[in-house]
């Protein structure tokens, strides 16, 4: 265990970026679990002007604990934009590892130490539901079918070997986010997750999948929508066509 902690320490300070919109009931418990699982980590709550008071609660938590930070955004601009803003905040500071984690409890903070252990030999550690040892709990079957179907289509279109390319529980070395031009990422939802992982692969970084347990939120409503699925289908198809044209030499990288 001491060797693992030493290896993690070499990665640098960890920042967990947690986007929120109407997550007041979930925020306190998820940050408490994070601090229990990884006491040295910092958390950045990126709140998109939640009308339920999530931002105010985040401010109170930050005032009481120097490991908690808050970014306020004035409108609900989507998950991808919130993460990009949080990543930019992290890169302006000295964080060595930047983590994506949902506020709703679907990503277990208790799995984070294993992601960091995997990151000692990789550039991106991706929490995966669909590798041996990974699983989903209490998720509606239609959601799992959408997720698995989207992952399968993306692997075929992009030639990626990642089993859970739509997964949103990720730990990046800062060098990855510095190189992949996050400010140009316009994708949202599932597509945002595919976009980041695909950019990481295309940039030549090492990606490793770590089995996790994904649990459906107990409080609040999912932000999933048909528009998010359609965006992912359109963008992945476009990226896949471009990749094929590059392979046959019609266009250059």
Tab-separated table of C-alpha atoms in Angstrom:
chain	number	residue	atom	x	y	z
A	1	UNK	CA	0.000	0.000	0.000
A	2	UNK	CA	2.848	2.404	0.791
A	3	UNK	CA	4.404	1.744	-2.640
A	4	UNK	CA	1.066	2.560	-4.285
A	5	UNK	CA	0.780	5.837	-2.380
A	6	UNK	CA	4.356	6.726	-3.383
A	7	UNK	CA	3.568	6.026	-7.057
A	8	UNK	CA	0.429	8.153	-6.874
A	9	UNK	CA	2.364	10.982	-5.247
A	10	UNK	CA	4.682	11.084	-8.256
A	11	UNK	CA	1.672	11.909	-10.434
A	12	UNK	CA	1.200	15.235	-8.648
A	13	UNK	CA	-1.800	16.881	-6.999
A	14	UNK	CA	-5.188	15.463	-8.020
A	15	UNK	CA	-8.183	17.646	-8.914
A	16	UNK	CA	-11.611	16.059	-9.373
A	17	UNK	CA	-13.880	18.170	-11.604
A	18	UNK	CA	-17.561	17.751	-10.676
A	19	UNK	CA	-20.112	19.532	-12.907
A	20	UNK	CA	-23.444	20.267	-11.266
A	21	UNK	CA	-26.911	21.401	-12.225
A	22	UNK	CA	-29.590	20.893	-9.558
A	23	UNK	CA	-27.497	18.416	-7.546
A	24	UNK	CA	-27.910	19.951	-4.081
A	25	UNK	CA	-28.938	16.678	-2.443
A	26	UNK	CA	-26.144	14.706	-4.084
A	27	UNK	CA	-23.215	17.111	-3.776
A	28	UNK	CA	-22.462	16.847	-0.052
A	29	UNK	CA	-22.471	13.031	0.072
A	30	UNK	CA	-20.364	12.617	-3.087
A	31	UNK	CA	-17.682	15.061	-1.914
A	32	UNK	CA	-17.625	13.386	1.521
A	33	UNK	CA	-17.117	10.009	-0.144
A	34	UNK	CA	-14.353	11.458	-2.316
A	35	UNK	CA	-12.535	12.834	0.713
A	36	UNK	CA	-12.871	9.530	2.517
A	37	UNK	CA	-11.518	7.589	-0.458
A	38	UNK	CA	-8.751	10.044	-1.367
A	39	UNK	CA	-8.190	12.627	1.397
A	40	UNK	CA	-5.401	14.437	-0.459
A	41	UNK	CA	-7.509	15.151	-3.571
A	42	UNK	CA	-9.074	18.515	-4.316
A	43	UNK	CA	-12.543	18.949	-5.814
A	44	UNK	CA	-13.722	21.648	-8.213
A	45	UNK	CA	-17.501	22.047	-8.385
A	46	UNK	CA	-18.517	23.620	-11.706
A	47	UNK	CA	-22.072	24.819	-11.197
A	48	UNK	CA	-24.180	26.022	-14.127
A	49	UNK	CA	-26.387	28.406	-12.163
A	50	UNK	CA	-28.453	25.690	-10.460
A	51	UNK	CA	-31.800	27.136	-9.305
A	52	UNK	CA	-31.977	24.617	-6.434
A	53	UNK	CA	-29.097	26.232	-4.524
A	54	UNK	CA	-26.341	23.773	-5.463
A	55	UNK	CA	-23.928	26.638	-6.068
A	56	UNK	CA	-24.620	28.187	-2.676
A	57	UNK	CA	-24.031	24.844	-0.969
A	58	UNK	CA	-20.762	24.449	-2.896
A	59	UNK	CA	-19.658	27.885	-1.675
A	60	UNK	CA	-20.398	26.887	1.920
A	61	UNK	CA	-18.404	23.676	1.494
A	62	UNK	CA	-15.481	25.591	-0.019
A	63	UNK	CA	-15.487	28.089	2.830
A	64	UNK	CA	-15.216	25.224	5.310
A	65	UNK	CA	-12.615	23.127	3.456
A	66	UNK	CA	-9.622	24.360	1.435
A	67	UNK	CA	-9.737	21.186	-0.668
A	68	UNK	CA	-13.051	22.268	-2.223
A	69	UNK	CA	-13.214	24.930	-4.941
A	70	UNK	CA	-16.142	26.373	-6.884
A	71	UNK	CA	-16.595	27.766	-10.376
A	72	UNK	CA	-19.899	29.514	-11.056
A	73	UNK	CA	-21.282	29.685	-14.584
A	74	UNK	CA	-24.324	31.794	-15.325
A	75	UNK	CA	-26.322	29.343	-17.441
A	76	UNK	CA	-26.796	25.674	-18.186
A	77	UNK	CA	-24.434	25.244	-21.135
A	78	UNK	CA	-24.012	21.472	-21.099
A	79	UNK	CA	-21.776	18.847	-19.550
A	80	UNK	CA	-18.999	19.185	-22.110
A	81	UNK	CA	-18.677	22.939	-21.697
A	82	UNK	CA	-18.634	22.577	-17.905
A	83	UNK	CA	-15.821	20.040	-18.054
A	84	UNK	CA	-13.823	22.145	-20.515
A	85	UNK	CA	-14.129	25.139	-18.187
A	86	UNK	CA	-13.042	22.998	-15.234
A	87	UNK	CA	-10.096	21.567	-17.145
A	88	UNK	CA	-8.964	25.060	-18.066
A	89	UNK	CA	-9.131	26.092	-14.412
A	90	UNK	CA	-7.009	23.075	-13.473
A	91	UNK	CA	-4.406	23.705	-16.167
A	92	UNK	CA	-3.998	27.285	-14.950
A	93	UNK	CA	-2.842	25.771	-11.668
A	94	UNK	CA	-0.335	23.070	-10.693
A	95	UNK	CA	-2.517	19.967	-10.771
A	96	UNK	CA	-0.812	16.887	-12.166
A	97	UNK	CA	-3.962	14.762	-12.543
A	98	UNK	CA	-7.400	15.979	-13.591
A	99	UNK	CA	-10.381	13.688	-13.037
A	100	UNK	CA	-13.901	13.696	-14.494
A	101	UNK	CA	-16.563	12.507	-12.054
A	102	UNK	CA	-20.342	12.907	-11.989
A	103	UNK	CA	-22.055	14.481	-8.994
A	104	UNK	CA	-24.960	12.032	-8.906
A	105	UNK	CA	-23.169	9.064	-7.347
A	106	UNK	CA	-23.073	6.969	-10.516
A	107	UNK	CA	-19.274	7.101	-10.350
A	108	UNK	CA	-18.034	5.652	-7.074
A	109	UNK	CA	-15.223	7.763	-5.572
A	110	UNK	CA	-14.042	4.548	-3.920
A	111	UNK	CA	-12.885	3.401	-7.389
A	112	UNK	CA	-10.672	6.457	-7.862
A	113	UNK	CA	-7.554	5.093	-6.098
A	114	UNK	CA	-7.492	2.218	-8.597
A	115	UNK	CA	-7.727	4.663	-11.508
A	116	UNK	CA	-4.766	6.568	-10.108
A	117	UNK	CA	-2.797	3.358	-9.620
A	118	UNK	CA	-3.428	2.515	-13.292
A	119	UNK	CA	-2.381	6.022	-14.316
A	120	UNK	CA	1.163	5.394	-13.108
A	121	UNK	CA	1.656	3.341	-16.319
A	122	UNK	CA	-0.732	5.221	-18.615
A	123	UNK	CA	-1.809	8.710	-19.675
A	124	UNK	CA	-5.566	8.241	-19.338
A	125	UNK	CA	-7.216	5.794	-16.941
A	126	UNK	CA	-10.839	5.238	-17.946
A	127	UNK	CA	-13.348	3.737	-15.540
A	128	UNK	CA	-14.985	0.995	-17.588
A	129	UNK	CA	-18.304	-0.754	-17.127
A	130	UNK	CA	-17.688	-3.219	-19.949
A	131	UNK	CA	-14.378	-4.908	-19.182
A	132	UNK	CA	-14.102	-7.955	-16.909
A	133	UNK	CA	-14.915	-6.864	-13.376
A	134	UNK	CA	-16.957	-3.849	-14.476
A	135	UNK	CA	-20.709	-3.725	-14.044
A	136	UNK	CA	-23.806	-1.549	-13.956
A	137	UNK	CA	-26.328	-1.453	-11.099
A	138	UNK	CA	-29.995	-0.378	-11.274
A	139	UNK	CA	-29.631	1.058	-14.770
A	140	UNK	CA	-32.685	0.816	-17.060
A	141	UNK	CA	-32.066	-1.724	-19.824
A	142	UNK	CA	-32.751	0.829	-22.570
A	143	UNK	CA	-29.999	3.079	-21.186
A	144	UNK	CA	-27.538	0.209	-21.121
A	145	UNK	CA	-28.490	-0.729	-24.681
A	146	UNK	CA	-27.916	2.854	-25.842
A	147	UNK	CA	-24.555	2.914	-24.068
A	148	UNK	CA	-23.378	-0.443	-25.384
A	149	UNK	CA	-24.708	0.277	-28.857
A	150	UNK	CA	-23.012	3.672	-28.963
A	151	UNK	CA	-19.757	2.113	-27.823
A	152	UNK	CA	-19.944	-0.637	-30.431
A	153	UNK	CA	-20.698	1.807	-33.247
A	154	UNK	CA	-17.869	4.098	-32.146
A	155	UNK	CA	-15.367	1.233	-32.060
A	156	UNK	CA	-16.333	0.233	-35.595
A	157	UNK	CA	-16.379	3.781	-36.994
A	158	UNK	CA	-13.186	4.946	-35.300
A	159	UNK	CA	-11.220	1.724	-35.095
A	160	UNK	CA	-10.825	2.252	-31.356
A	161	UNK	CA	-10.339	-0.764	-29.111
A	162	UNK	CA	-11.792	0.871	-25.986
A	163	UNK	CA	-14.692	-1.151	-24.604
A	164	UNK	CA	-16.359	1.761	-22.780
A	165	UNK	CA	-15.530	4.732	-24.970
A	166	UNK	CA	-18.677	6.555	-23.780
A	167	UNK	CA	-17.586	6.275	-20.134
A	168	UNK	CA	-17.328	9.520	-18.165
A	169	UNK	CA	-15.208	8.540	-15.155
A	170	UNK	CA	-11.668	9.408	-16.279
A	171	UNK	CA	-8.310	10.373	-14.808
A	172	UNK	CA	-5.991	12.325	-17.120
A	173	UNK	CA	-2.371	13.252	-16.750
A	174	UNK	CA	-2.238	17.011	-17.284
A	175	UNK	CA	0.002	16.548	-20.336
A	176	UNK	CA	-2.902	14.945	-22.198
A	177	UNK	CA	-5.259	17.882	-21.696
A	178	UNK	CA	-2.469	20.298	-22.579
A	179	UNK	CA	-1.961	18.583	-25.937
A	180	UNK	CA	-5.438	17.685	-27.189
A	181	UNK	CA	-6.716	21.279	-27.465
A	182	UNK	CA	-9.679	21.019	-25.121
A	183	UNK	CA	-10.863	24.529	-25.986
A	184	UNK	CA	-11.855	23.279	-29.454
A	185	UNK	CA	-14.112	20.535	-28.022
A	186	UNK	CA	-17.745	21.406	-28.750
A	187	UNK	CA	-19.320	17.995	-28.099
A	188	UNK	CA	-21.781	17.309	-25.291
A	189	UNK	CA	-23.012	14.278	-23.345
A	190	UNK	CA	-21.916	10.855	-24.580
A	191	UNK	CA	-20.277	12.482	-27.572
A	192	UNK	CA	-18.065	14.601	-25.341
A	193	UNK	CA	-16.746	11.455	-23.678
A	194	UNK	CA	-16.071	9.776	-27.017
A	195	UNK	CA	-14.433	12.947	-28.307
A	196	UNK	CA	-11.966	13.239	-25.410
A	197	UNK	CA	-10.957	9.587	-25.476
A	198	UNK	CA	-10.590	9.583	-29.269
A	199	UNK	CA	-8.446	12.731	-29.200
A	200	UNK	CA	-6.266	11.115	-26.545
A	201	UNK	CA	-5.764	8.006	-28.676
A	202	UNK	CA	-5.127	10.053	-31.831
A	203	UNK	CA	-2.480	12.092	-29.995
A	204	UNK	CA	-0.560	8.880	-29.261
A	205	UNK	CA	-1.242	8.639	-25.537
A	206	UNK	CA	-1.684	5.377	-23.641
A	207	UNK	CA	-5.254	4.626	-22.515
A	208	UNK	CA	-6.058	1.895	-19.994
A	209	UNK	CA	-9.510	0.723	-18.896
A	210	UNK	CA	-10.122	0.030	-15.207
A	211	UNK	CA	-13.229	-1.935	-14.160
A	212	UNK	CA	-15.743	0.077	-12.139
A	213	UNK	CA	-19.245	-0.337	-10.780
A	214	UNK	CA	-21.615	2.213	-12.315
A	215	UNK	CA	-24.754	2.814	-10.245
A	216	UNK	CA	-27.853	4.619	-11.470
A	217	UNK	CA	-28.516	7.853	-9.590
A	218	UNK	CA	-30.848	7.532	-6.614
A	219	UNK	CA	-31.811	11.227	-6.415
A	220	UNK	CA	-32.675	13.633	-9.229
A	221	UNK	CA	-33.151	13.175	-12.937
A	222	UNK	CA	-30.759	12.094	-15.666
A	223	UNK	CA	-29.645	14.787	-18.142
A	224	UNK	CA	-29.746	12.224	-20.971
A	225	UNK	CA	-31.828	13.178	-24.031
A	226	UNK	CA	-32.490	12.129	-27.604
A	227	UNK	CA	-30.604	15.178	-28.834
A	228	UNK	CA	-27.456	13.950	-27.068
A	229	UNK	CA	-27.743	10.543	-28.762
A	230	UNK	CA	-28.288	12.130	-32.190
A	231	UNK	CA	-25.301	14.436	-31.716
A	232	UNK	CA	-23.078	11.477	-30.860
A	233	UNK	CA	-24.248	9.501	-33.893
A	234	UNK	CA	-23.656	12.432	-36.262
A	235	UNK	CA	-20.248	13.405	-34.910
A	236	UNK	CA	-18.884	9.870	-34.650
A	237	UNK	CA	-20.024	9.156	-38.209
A	238	UNK	CA	-18.254	12.311	-39.402
A	239	UNK	CA	-15.060	11.409	-37.542
A	240	UNK	CA	-15.214	7.859	-38.906
A	241	UNK	CA	-15.598	9.049	-42.499
A	242	UNK	CA	-12.670	11.446	-42.057
A	243	UNK	CA	-10.545	8.639	-40.607
A	244	UNK	CA	-11.295	6.405	-43.599
A	245	UNK	CA	-10.483	9.179	-46.073
A	246	UNK	CA	-7.170	9.725	-44.295
A	247	UNK	CA	-6.408	6.008	-44.474
A	248	UNK	CA	-6.872	5.902	-48.257
A	249	UNK	CA	-4.950	9.123	-48.767
A	250	UNK	CA	-7.789	11.302	-50.033
A	251	UNK	CA	-7.221	13.829	-47.251
A	252	UNK	CA	-4.236	14.451	-45.006
A	253	UNK	CA	-4.211	14.420	-41.219
